[in-house]
Amino acid sequence: MKSGIGGSTYSLPAKRRWRLVIGVLVLVMLSMLVPFVFLLGFHNTFHSTGYVSEQNSPTDASKNFPGEIEKEMTNADAEDASKKAPQEIEKETVDFDDENIRISSTEVKEGTFDSGVGDASNNVLRAFEKETISSRIVQHSPQSEGISKSRDPPRPIIIENSTPTSEIQVTNNEKGVIEESEKSCEVKYGSYCLWRQVHREEMKDAMVKKLKDQLFVARAYYPSVAKLPKHDKLTRELKQNIQELERIFSEASTDADLPPEIDKKSRKMEAVIEKSKAVVLDCANVEKKLRQLVDLTEDEANFHMKQSAFLFQISIQTIPKSHHCLFMRLTVEYFKTTDNVEVLLDEKYMNPDLYHYVLLSRNVLATSTVINSTVIHAKDTSRQVFHVLTDKQNYFAMKLWFYKNKFKEAAVQVLNIEDLELASQANVSLQLSLPDEFRISFRPADSSPTSPMKTEYLSLFSHSHYLLPEIFHYLKKIVVLDDDVVVKQDLSAIWNLNMKGKVNGAVQSCRVRLGQLKGYLGMNDYDENSCVWMSGLNIIDLVRWRELNITGTYQNLLLKKGGKQSGPASLRANLLSFENQLYPLNNMWGLSGLGHDYGVDISTVDNASVLHYNGNMKPWLELGIRKYKSYWKQYLNSDDLYLSQCNINS
């Protein structure tokens, strides 16, 4: 109530009263929110100069993100990440108010140190950390919204053949350990480790890190030295040096920010630490703090290693900006053009006497490079017919590209697999799946448990390949090309091979034999000495395929493993479907490894007939291996207007 003029009173209007009540409620909620935010740990976003940090426990792994042993594919099942569990944290603090020195240590009973990185991406990285090398088989699907994948990277699988009948287990380790061996690193992180060796950069904060280590050690010794009256001078020296380094760290974060006399200060601090070490102390406190330093350093290195590997996986799954530009321009131009892009069905497409090549791809530039390299080296292009299977999203860009670009006398047909009507897929929408790539790390059965694991990269058919006999029911024989190959020789000799009744003519990789994978393949009746086969270039006898019902065999093998069309089930079904039906091609028809192996000799590359860029580092990516890129880029049309506008040739 308020007194008005003349002593009269009046009430506050209802609207104003409600505004006042709402304002008070908002202030109360804000006053509660601030400590709540602090308790949740958002304050960790700010870095500390004292090597002390707090962290909640890592979240359980989300299968939507790639791990150190990930399956990089589009069709794997995703699992929900579990919620973070609160951790018990003990703090031990010693204050010296007179000199404004504060020494803190944090013991984490559960979980690991955060190394000062407390932003939202840590949740992803902690989920990434949960997938560790202790797995026998771990698979992932890095399908994350907003990330356009250029192609599915290799699906990692780890196999240990301790016993022939061992079950395949999926396990998680709470805390990953960085292996010193580069071989172990490759098993854990794949080709990222190889890329890291080649692109290792010089540290820009080596001195800063050294000084922080000295500061932490000095802080560890200070409380114990300060308790000894006989060492007052040493106590003052320690205190003075600690304060000096803290002042420097308040202004510097890299070596370039450090003052010119920093070397002298570092030597002075080192001398004081040596004096402290010579003093007889109660070592319990010092040992605890130094052990914390070691743990913190290991956790920080582990964190950044996983962070780098995670970002590497993101980069290899994302379409380059220039390629996205090309796709968008072609799609827009398709709907703007007044030409009749829809060409009538060419008789060549149906003629079984011609050379029919099939490609499955979403990448218009990669597909164009494969076709261009094949046509350039062909003696007779009039007999060549290329069938490009793509999805609805990329169909229009593909159509316009191959309408505007001619490849001598070769015919190119672009098909949208989602529009096809197949009897075996009635009432089921077809989805394009690209060739499956696997990173297999295994320990040979005859080796000791401590021997290093071998890592090999395999490229095999996907679910879509097993539809080819029905899609091309009018053909007798086809050659299947992956979109990451480059042809350097006329392929007409392939068509004249006598396959002796075999279904699949493929290059074999005898570095991996089925017997080495029996812990995963099971005790089926197969030849353990058989080499695994590779996709890239495969000649397929469709007549024999239909007679033997290879597609039915593949589907039955999938059903035994839960019916999944990707992951370990796909690997097993691929390897066993063509058991005794493989015709080995000469290795010159498929030199693999150019997408992950820096060690392939250039002379070997020059002499190969077909180059296969299997692995993470595709030649169209910025991360591609530079010394092999030129073999792929030479088949790009540098004069093409679209390539110039999208800056692809630069």
XYZ file of C-alpha atoms in Angstrom:
650
model
C 0.000 0.000 0.000
C 1.195 3.502 -0.762
C -0.019 6.890 0.447
C -1.334 9.009 -2.342
C -2.042 12.710 -2.511
C -4.290 13.886 0.242
C -3.584 10.792 2.345
C -5.498 8.444 0.103
C -4.080 4.978 -0.591
C -3.995 2.801 -3.679
C -2.863 -0.680 -4.559
C -0.171 -1.591 -7.053
C -1.671 -2.629 -10.373
C -1.859 -6.435 -10.775
C 0.453 -6.357 -13.770
C 3.200 -4.522 -11.842
C 2.869 -6.906 -8.898
C 3.399 -9.894 -11.194
C 6.406 -8.246 -12.802
C 7.890 -7.686 -9.358
C 7.259 -11.309 -8.356
C 8.782 -12.628 -11.591
C 11.829 -10.402 -11.172
C 12.407 -11.687 -7.650
C 12.069 -15.297 -8.824
C 14.578 -14.711 -11.632
C 17.092 -13.237 -9.187
C 16.641 -16.190 -6.833
C 17.152 -18.677 -9.691
C 20.281 -16.854 -10.873
C 21.712 -16.841 -7.355
C 21.216 -20.622 -7.251
C 22.514 -21.173 -10.774
C 25.954 -19.646 -10.220
C 27.140 -22.159 -7.570
C 25.388 -24.925 -9.500
C 27.412 -24.108 -12.608
C 30.563 -24.013 -10.501
C 29.831 -27.419 -9.011
C 29.247 -28.909 -12.464
C 32.809 -28.021 -13.345
C 32.302 -25.364 -16.018
C 34.993 -23.333 -14.274
C 37.486 -25.840 -15.711
C 37.127 -23.989 -18.981
C 39.673 -21.527 -17.649
C 43.229 -22.789 -17.694
C 45.349 -22.804 -14.610
C 49.042 -22.037 -14.546
C 49.594 -24.405 -11.665
C 49.177 -27.812 -13.322
C 46.172 -28.503 -11.120
C 42.837 -29.497 -12.562
C 39.726 -31.387 -11.749
C 37.758 -33.739 -13.912
C 34.651 -35.768 -13.774
C 34.803 -39.336 -14.954
C 34.842 -40.034 -18.655
C 31.541 -40.730 -20.244
C 30.860 -44.129 -21.671
C 31.722 -44.424 -25.318
C 29.182 -43.214 -27.815
C 29.279 -45.302 -30.951
C 28.521 -42.235 -32.991
C 32.112 -41.126 -32.660
C 35.282 -42.734 -33.930
C 37.611 -44.243 -31.323
C 41.178 -45.387 -31.413
C 39.894 -48.630 -32.869
C 37.000 -47.456 -34.887
C 34.908 -48.713 -37.655
C 34.499 -45.876 -40.037
C 31.280 -46.743 -41.807
C 27.812 -45.404 -42.298
C 25.631 -48.372 -41.365
C 26.788 -49.522 -37.919
C 24.487 -49.347 -34.939
C 25.017 -46.373 -32.634
C 24.885 -46.655 -28.872
C 23.857 -43.925 -26.476
C 26.501 -42.407 -24.239
C 25.940 -42.947 -20.555
C 25.745 -40.041 -18.146
C 28.796 -38.905 -16.249
C 29.146 -40.203 -12.723
C 30.201 -37.783 -10.012
C 33.683 -38.286 -8.675
C 35.112 -38.027 -5.198
C 37.864 -35.445 -5.088
C 40.110 -34.665 -2.165
C 41.794 -31.294 -2.087
C 44.841 -30.508 -0.074
C 45.797 -26.869 0.188
C 48.586 -25.087 2.012
C 48.282 -21.293 2.185
C 51.062 -18.821 2.876
C 49.173 -15.566 3.171
C 52.187 -13.483 4.064
C 53.914 -14.171 0.769
C 50.773 -14.772 -1.309
C 51.925 -18.273 -2.196
C 49.262 -20.900 -2.628
C 50.208 -24.514 -3.142
C 47.414 -26.846 -4.155
C 47.231 -30.456 -5.054
C 44.309 -32.529 -6.169
C 43.942 -36.211 -5.693
C 41.335 -37.777 -7.900
C 40.055 -40.996 -6.445
C 38.264 -41.912 -9.639
C 38.688 -40.715 -13.182
C 41.633 -38.940 -14.763
C 42.958 -35.445 -15.058
C 41.387 -33.087 -17.527
C 44.641 -31.251 -18.247
C 42.818 -27.964 -18.035
C 40.657 -28.552 -21.087
C 37.114 -28.295 -19.836
C 35.056 -27.314 -22.874
C 32.086 -29.197 -24.219
C 34.166 -31.174 -26.713
C 35.811 -33.020 -23.834
C 32.711 -35.129 -23.445
C 33.183 -36.340 -26.983
C 36.864 -36.936 -26.437
C 36.280 -38.818 -23.202
C 33.803 -41.006 -25.020
C 36.473 -41.459 -27.650
C 38.983 -42.401 -24.914
C 36.826 -45.265 -23.690
C 37.420 -47.320 -26.842
C 40.834 -48.790 -26.053
C 43.322 -51.251 -27.333
C 42.195 -53.961 -24.969
C 39.334 -54.725 -27.327
C 39.496 -57.839 -29.390
C 37.030 -56.450 -31.863
C 35.688 -52.946 -31.647
C 33.629 -51.280 -34.340
C 32.277 -47.766 -34.630
C 29.945 -45.726 -36.806
C 31.113 -42.118 -36.938
C 27.798 -40.973 -38.296
C 27.336 -37.555 -36.844
C 24.877 -35.048 -38.139
C 26.379 -32.087 -39.916
C 29.427 -34.008 -41.144
C 29.459 -34.956 -44.806
C 31.670 -37.948 -45.379
C 33.748 -38.128 -48.537
C 33.925 -41.879 -48.169
C 33.656 -44.448 -45.414
C 37.144 -44.889 -43.912
C 38.459 -48.299 -42.845
C 36.581 -50.203 -40.162
C 39.086 -51.214 -37.540
C 38.985 -54.727 -36.150
C 41.430 -56.175 -33.643
C 41.780 -59.917 -33.534
C 43.864 -61.909 -31.100
C 44.120 -65.579 -31.917
C 44.963 -66.896 -28.506
C 42.848 -69.992 -29.138
C 41.281 -71.201 -32.362
C 37.799 -71.214 -30.870
C 38.051 -68.044 -28.861
C 34.942 -65.930 -28.701
C 35.105 -62.424 -30.053
C 34.693 -60.060 -27.144
C 34.115 -56.334 -26.997
C 35.621 -54.768 -23.913
C 36.335 -51.264 -22.712
C 39.242 -50.093 -20.642
C 38.669 -47.233 -18.264
C 41.928 -45.535 -19.029
C 43.898 -45.834 -22.253
C 47.681 -45.984 -22.192
C 49.881 -44.433 -24.839
C 52.123 -47.112 -26.284
C 55.745 -46.167 -26.913
C 56.029 -48.364 -29.982
C 54.862 -46.870 -33.262
C 53.565 -50.317 -34.196
C 51.361 -50.264 -31.115
C 50.297 -46.740 -31.999
C 49.217 -47.885 -35.467
C 47.221 -50.728 -33.948
C 45.498 -48.233 -31.689
C 45.051 -45.211 -33.935
C 45.601 -46.553 -37.447
C 47.125 -44.427 -40.183
C 46.930 -41.318 -37.988
C 50.169 -42.454 -36.352
C 51.905 -42.720 -39.722
C 50.614 -39.295 -40.713
C 51.815 -37.843 -37.403
C 55.370 -39.062 -37.962
C 55.598 -37.342 -41.344
C 53.897 -34.109 -40.262
C 55.446 -33.730 -36.822
C 55.836 -30.033 -35.987
C 58.366 -28.336 -33.768
C 57.041 -27.507 -30.305
C 56.378 -23.816 -29.767
C 56.160 -24.052 -25.992
C 58.976 -26.426 -25.040
C 60.534 -23.935 -22.611
C 57.149 -23.098 -21.096
C 56.524 -26.779 -20.412
C 59.991 -27.157 -18.909
C 59.421 -24.191 -16.609
C 56.033 -25.511 -15.523
C 57.655 -28.804 -14.592
C 60.260 -26.943 -12.562
C 57.560 -24.897 -10.864
C 55.615 -28.000 -9.917
C 58.718 -29.708 -8.496
C 59.634 -26.561 -6.532
C 56.112 -26.424 -5.089
C 56.401 -30.071 -4.118
C 59.600 -29.473 -2.117
C 58.621 -26.131 -0.596
C 56.314 -27.300 2.263
C 58.859 -29.852 3.474
C 61.810 -27.445 3.284
C 59.814 -24.668 4.995
C 59.379 -26.884 8.079
C 63.165 -27.009 8.658
C 64.422 -23.915 10.607
C 68.016 -24.548 9.547
C 67.154 -23.948 5.896
C 65.526 -20.530 6.037
C 67.743 -19.228 3.247
C 66.791 -22.121 0.941
C 63.142 -21.582 1.849
C 63.365 -17.934 0.803
C 65.113 -18.870 -2.442
C 62.439 -21.410 -3.291
C 59.680 -18.942 -2.471
C 61.306 -16.218 -4.536
C 61.757 -18.455 -7.594
C 58.214 -19.787 -7.339
C 56.828 -16.267 -7.282
C 59.011 -15.251 -10.226
C 57.833 -18.116 -12.436
C 54.213 -17.523 -11.470
C 54.575 -13.901 -12.533
C 56.051 -14.995 -15.868
C 53.222 -17.456 -16.501
C 50.669 -14.730 -15.896
C 51.982 -13.021 -19.036
C 53.362 -15.846 -21.219
C 51.859 -18.988 -22.730
C 54.383 -19.753 -25.514
C 58.151 -19.516 -25.789
C 57.869 -16.349 -27.858
C 56.235 -14.548 -24.912
C 59.011 -15.362 -22.455
C 61.477 -12.638 -21.388
C 65.017 -12.696 -22.848
C 66.670 -13.742 -19.572
C 64.458 -16.816 -19.166
C 67.347 -19.267 -19.612
C 69.115 -17.709 -16.654
C 65.949 -17.954 -14.524
C 65.498 -21.578 -15.524
C 69.081 -22.453 -14.517
C 68.592 -20.619 -11.239
C 65.424 -22.570 -10.498
C 67.161 -25.814 -11.400
C 69.994 -25.020 -8.987
C 67.527 -24.325 -6.157
C 65.733 -27.600 -6.847
C 69.028 -29.486 -6.711
C 69.744 -27.920 -3.313
C 66.308 -28.995 -2.095
C 66.909 -32.532 -3.253
C 70.111 -32.634 -1.206
C 68.220 -31.807 1.996
C 67.031 -34.709 4.158
C 63.244 -34.442 4.074
C 60.094 -36.282 4.908
C 59.577 -37.646 1.404
C 55.922 -38.669 1.708
C 54.532 -35.293 0.669
C 57.145 -34.758 -2.031
C 56.603 -38.215 -3.461
C 52.843 -37.689 -3.571
C 53.158 -34.413 -5.432
C 55.750 -35.688 -7.903
C 53.658 -38.785 -8.561
C 50.781 -36.450 -9.298
C 52.985 -34.628 -11.810
C 53.773 -37.896 -13.582
C 50.127 -38.938 -13.644
C 49.045 -35.530 -14.857
C 51.634 -35.514 -17.636
C 50.611 -38.985 -18.815
C 46.945 -38.070 -18.750
C 47.583 -34.827 -20.592
C 49.634 -36.561 -23.279
C 46.990 -39.280 -23.559
C 44.250 -36.686 -23.854
C 45.965 -34.691 -26.585
C 46.880 -37.840 -28.483
C 43.255 -38.922 -28.521
C 42.140 -35.415 -29.372
C 44.471 -35.314 -32.383
C 43.385 -38.747 -33.568
C 39.754 -37.711 -33.223
C 40.273 -34.563 -35.289
C 42.172 -36.623 -37.872
C 39.145 -38.909 -38.203
C 36.830 -35.914 -38.582
C 39.000 -34.470 -41.352
C 39.094 -37.674 -43.384
C 35.325 -38.054 -43.186
C 34.494 -34.535 -44.279
C 34.077 -33.618 -47.924
C 36.606 -30.930 -48.917
C 35.094 -27.506 -49.468
C 36.134 -27.480 -53.125
C 34.404 -30.828 -53.742
C 31.253 -29.618 -52.042
C 31.374 -26.536 -54.261
C 31.613 -28.749 -57.362
C 28.684 -30.885 -56.221
C 26.480 -27.851 -55.528
C 27.313 -26.132 -58.816
C 26.609 -29.250 -60.845
C 23.321 -29.899 -59.054
C 22.120 -26.317 -59.534
C 23.244 -26.305 -63.154
C 21.382 -29.553 -63.822
C 18.058 -27.945 -62.948
C 18.920 -24.729 -64.786
C 20.036 -26.291 -68.051
C 17.665 -26.336 -70.998
C 19.449 -29.244 -72.672
C 17.986 -32.718 -72.669
C 20.304 -34.289 -70.135
C 18.203 -37.433 -69.977
C 19.764 -39.319 -72.881
C 17.823 -42.203 -74.359
C 18.912 -45.678 -73.349
C 21.970 -46.537 -75.398
C 22.122 -49.963 -77.003
C 25.626 -50.299 -75.646
C 24.296 -50.435 -72.092
C 22.554 -53.731 -72.809
C 25.074 -55.378 -75.147
C 26.744 -58.290 -73.279
C 29.538 -58.508 -75.868
C 31.082 -55.190 -74.808
C 33.367 -54.394 -71.883
C 31.159 -53.329 -68.967
C 32.703 -51.559 -65.980
C 30.709 -50.877 -62.788
C 31.504 -48.222 -60.187
C 29.693 -47.456 -56.931
C 30.402 -43.937 -55.756
C 29.108 -40.695 -54.284
C 32.166 -38.735 -55.416
C 31.815 -37.294 -58.904
C 35.463 -36.274 -59.142
C 36.809 -39.645 -58.004
C 34.501 -41.468 -60.430
C 35.553 -39.215 -63.289
C 39.226 -39.882 -62.534
C 38.733 -43.664 -62.626
C 36.874 -43.511 -65.945
C 39.300 -41.020 -67.480
C 42.364 -43.076 -66.548
C 40.737 -46.252 -67.897
C 39.756 -44.636 -71.200
C 43.104 -42.910 -71.775
C 44.984 -46.210 -71.672
C 42.415 -48.234 -73.636
C 43.270 -49.344 -77.183
C 39.620 -49.469 -78.240
C 37.285 -47.159 -76.323
C 34.280 -47.896 -78.528
C 33.770 -51.184 -76.663
C 33.888 -49.632 -73.207
C 30.691 -49.071 -71.210
C 30.742 -47.592 -67.703
C 27.823 -47.966 -65.287
C 27.971 -45.566 -62.347
C 25.731 -46.460 -59.393
C 25.112 -43.574 -57.025
C 22.432 -42.338 -54.622
C 19.655 -39.806 -55.099
C 21.586 -36.971 -53.490
C 24.480 -37.181 -55.970
C 22.544 -38.438 -58.985
C 21.897 -35.052 -60.643
C 25.485 -33.828 -60.253
C 26.739 -37.106 -61.744
C 24.273 -36.890 -64.637
C 25.307 -33.386 -65.623
C 29.027 -34.070 -65.256
C 29.036 -37.099 -67.541
C 26.698 -35.340 -69.957
C 29.094 -32.407 -70.373
C 32.315 -34.466 -70.264
C 32.941 -37.009 -72.986
C 35.434 -39.848 -72.652
C 36.346 -40.575 -76.256
C 33.963 -43.228 -77.598
C 33.180 -44.823 -74.239
C 29.578 -44.772 -73.002
C 28.751 -43.733 -69.434
C 25.448 -44.597 -67.757
C 24.513 -43.038 -64.396
C 21.982 -44.973 -62.286
C 20.245 -43.940 -59.081
C 20.248 -47.116 -57.008
C 17.337 -45.845 -54.928
C 15.079 -45.759 -58.006
C 15.829 -49.317 -59.103
C 13.095 -51.920 -58.748
C 14.498 -55.320 -57.857
C 12.467 -58.415 -57.123
C 14.684 -59.383 -54.186
C 14.246 -55.947 -52.628
C 10.470 -55.620 -52.977
C 8.968 -53.012 -50.661
C 12.442 -52.174 -49.356
C 14.215 -48.940 -50.275
C 17.673 -49.545 -51.653
C 20.579 -47.723 -50.046
C 23.960 -47.284 -51.678
C 26.852 -48.778 -49.731
C 30.419 -48.209 -50.872
C 33.223 -50.786 -50.729
C 33.954 -51.753 -47.141
C 37.405 -51.005 -45.789
C 38.772 -52.683 -42.680
C 41.862 -52.089 -40.595
C 42.761 -55.480 -39.154
C 45.258 -55.797 -36.339
C 46.031 -59.326 -35.293
C 48.637 -61.390 -33.536
C 49.629 -64.494 -35.528
C 48.607 -67.757 -33.886
C 52.157 -69.137 -33.737
C 53.596 -66.002 -32.091
C 54.141 -65.305 -28.407
C 51.607 -63.219 -26.464
C 54.156 -60.414 -26.142
C 54.982 -60.207 -29.847
C 53.795 -57.061 -31.660
C 50.514 -57.136 -33.515
C 50.401 -56.849 -37.289
C 48.171 -54.269 -38.957
C 46.781 -54.708 -42.468
C 44.174 -52.811 -44.474
C 41.545 -54.743 -46.418
C 39.038 -53.513 -48.967
C 36.037 -55.738 -49.714
C 32.601 -55.662 -51.296
C 29.671 -53.996 -49.603
C 26.035 -55.058 -49.490
C 25.306 -53.193 -52.753
C 27.815 -55.315 -54.675
C 25.715 -58.400 -54.036
C 22.849 -56.802 -55.953
C 24.861 -56.440 -59.172
C 23.794 -59.788 -60.723
C 20.173 -58.698 -60.440
C 20.731 -55.076 -61.452
C 22.630 -56.149 -64.582
C 20.626 -59.284 -65.286
C 21.229 -58.846 -69.027
C 25.042 -59.039 -68.701
C 27.338 -62.048 -68.407
C 30.551 -60.497 -67.134
C 31.527 -57.190 -65.549
C 34.618 -55.532 -64.094
C 33.997 -53.771 -60.778
C 36.208 -50.760 -60.061
C 36.410 -48.888 -56.771
C 36.328 -45.107 -57.028
C 39.745 -44.809 -55.338
C 41.732 -46.572 -58.064
C 43.786 -45.228 -60.954
C 44.227 -47.348 -64.092
C 47.603 -47.102 -65.822
C 47.303 -49.822 -68.477
C 44.849 -51.139 -71.035
C 42.377 -53.456 -69.280
C 41.285 -55.406 -72.356
C 43.527 -58.325 -71.322
C 41.356 -58.796 -68.232
C 38.366 -59.711 -70.385
C 40.202 -62.570 -72.098
C 41.170 -64.384 -68.881
C 40.115 -67.997 -68.473
C 38.795 -67.962 -64.917
C 38.344 -71.770 -64.864
C 34.784 -71.574 -63.620
C 35.588 -69.214 -60.730
C 33.261 -66.351 -59.885
C 35.518 -63.555 -58.662
C 38.857 -62.615 -60.201
C 40.653 -60.582 -57.536
C 44.087 -59.590 -56.307
C 44.921 -61.478 -53.138
C 46.746 -60.234 -50.070
C 48.717 -63.138 -48.637
C 49.976 -61.020 -45.753
C 46.700 -62.082 -44.135
C 45.421 -65.643 -44.357
C 42.101 -67.024 -43.199
C 43.824 -69.167 -40.586
C 45.107 -66.029 -38.879
C 41.508 -64.838 -38.548
C 39.975 -68.086 -37.345
C 39.350 -66.647 -33.894
C 36.888 -64.393 -35.679
C 35.730 -66.524 -38.617
C 34.978 -69.488 -36.385
C 35.538 -73.171 -37.102
C 33.887 -73.253 -40.509
C 35.189 -75.661 -43.126
C 37.621 -73.447 -45.015
C 41.240 -73.587 -46.092
C 43.228 -71.840 -43.389
C 46.076 -71.159 -45.833
C 43.810 -69.226 -48.224
C 44.799 -65.595 -48.750
C 42.240 -62.857 -48.281
C 41.099 -61.104 -51.444
C 40.842 -57.382 -52.156
C 38.423 -55.176 -54.022
C 39.701 -52.383 -56.242
C 39.596 -54.229 -59.537
C 37.488 -57.393 -59.718
C 36.297 -59.295 -62.759
C 32.978 -60.995 -62.008
C 31.415 -63.908 -63.895
C 27.744 -63.077 -63.392
C 26.565 -66.337 -64.962
C 28.464 -68.470 -62.439
C 27.453 -66.071 -59.641
C 23.778 -66.699 -60.389
C 24.283 -70.450 -60.756
C 25.998 -70.731 -57.365
C 23.698 -68.165 -55.714
C 26.593 -66.255 -54.143
C 24.167 -63.546 -53.043
C 22.131 -66.113 -51.085
C 25.296 -67.469 -49.458
C 26.290 -63.956 -48.413
C 22.872 -63.227 -46.926
C 22.840 -66.525 -45.023
C 26.237 -65.766 -43.512
C 24.964 -62.351 -42.448
C 21.919 -63.891 -40.771
C 24.179 -66.064 -38.639
C 25.748 -62.892 -37.259
C 22.543 -60.989 -36.605
C 21.785 -59.845 -40.143
C 23.943 -56.722 -40.046
C 25.171 -55.554 -43.437
C 28.292 -53.914 -42.101
C 31.084 -54.340 -39.582
C 32.595 -57.689 -38.581
C 29.558 -59.577 -39.913
C 30.188 -58.096 -43.363
C 33.891 -58.996 -43.187
C 33.129 -62.615 -42.318
C 30.402 -62.923 -44.972
C 32.654 -61.427 -47.663
C 35.589 -63.696 -46.937
C 33.532 -66.893 -46.782
C 31.048 -66.208 -49.592
C 33.737 -66.629 -52.239
C 35.450 -69.584 -50.582
C 36.878 -71.735 -53.424
C 35.417 -69.283 -55.974
C 38.352 -66.875 -56.273
C 40.570 -66.598 -59.302
C 43.846 -64.912 -58.256
C 44.906 -62.003 -60.432
C 48.486 -60.870 -60.825
C 49.429 -58.318 -58.173
C 50.158 -55.745 -60.875
C 46.366 -55.414 -61.307
C 46.010 -53.879 -57.880
C 48.833 -52.204 -55.960
C 47.146 -51.355 -52.661
C 48.211 -49.263 -49.692
C 48.532 -45.838 -51.329
C 45.953 -44.414 -48.926
C 47.719 -45.404 -45.711
C 51.276 -46.627 -46.326
C 54.072 -44.084 -46.726
C 56.526 -46.897 -47.451
C 55.338 -48.013 -50.904
C 58.328 -47.676 -53.225
C 57.910 -45.219 -56.107
C 59.421 -47.669 -58.594
C 56.768 -50.205 -57.595
C 54.086 -47.571 -58.128
C 55.487 -46.739 -61.557
C 55.398 -50.378 -62.669
C 51.897 -51.204 -61.395
C 48.937 -51.384 -63.794
C 46.296 -50.341 -61.261
C 46.867 -48.180 -58.176
C 44.507 -48.600 -55.234
C 44.328 -45.790 -52.671
C 42.716 -47.901 -49.962
C 42.973 -46.472 -46.473
C 42.137 -43.175 -44.806
C 44.282 -40.799 -46.825
C 42.473 -40.593 -50.150
C 44.253 -38.670 -52.920
C 41.516 -36.019 -53.144
C 41.894 -35.107 -49.464
C 44.315 -32.573 -48.056
C 45.596 -35.384 -45.813
C 46.403 -37.607 -48.785
C 49.981 -38.873 -49.101
C 51.641 -36.232 -51.251
C 54.126 -38.388 -53.128
C 51.282 -40.530 -54.515
C 48.851 -37.694 -55.243
C 50.342 -36.806 -58.614
C 49.387 -40.206 -60.060
C 45.760 -39.355 -59.327
C 45.711 -35.623 -60.115
C 47.139 -36.035 -63.616
C 43.778 -37.407 -64.767
C 41.877 -34.278 -63.726
C 40.885 -31.931 -66.529
C 42.657 -28.757 -65.488
C 40.796 -26.740 -68.149
C 37.341 -27.602 -66.847
C 35.372 -24.490 -65.857
C 33.749 -26.063 -62.799
C 37.091 -27.261 -61.426
C 38.595 -23.820 -61.870
C 35.663 -22.045 -60.233
C 35.817 -24.365 -57.220
C 39.614 -24.090 -56.977
C 40.128 -27.850 -57.244
C 43.214 -27.761 -59.447
C 45.205 -25.527 -57.113
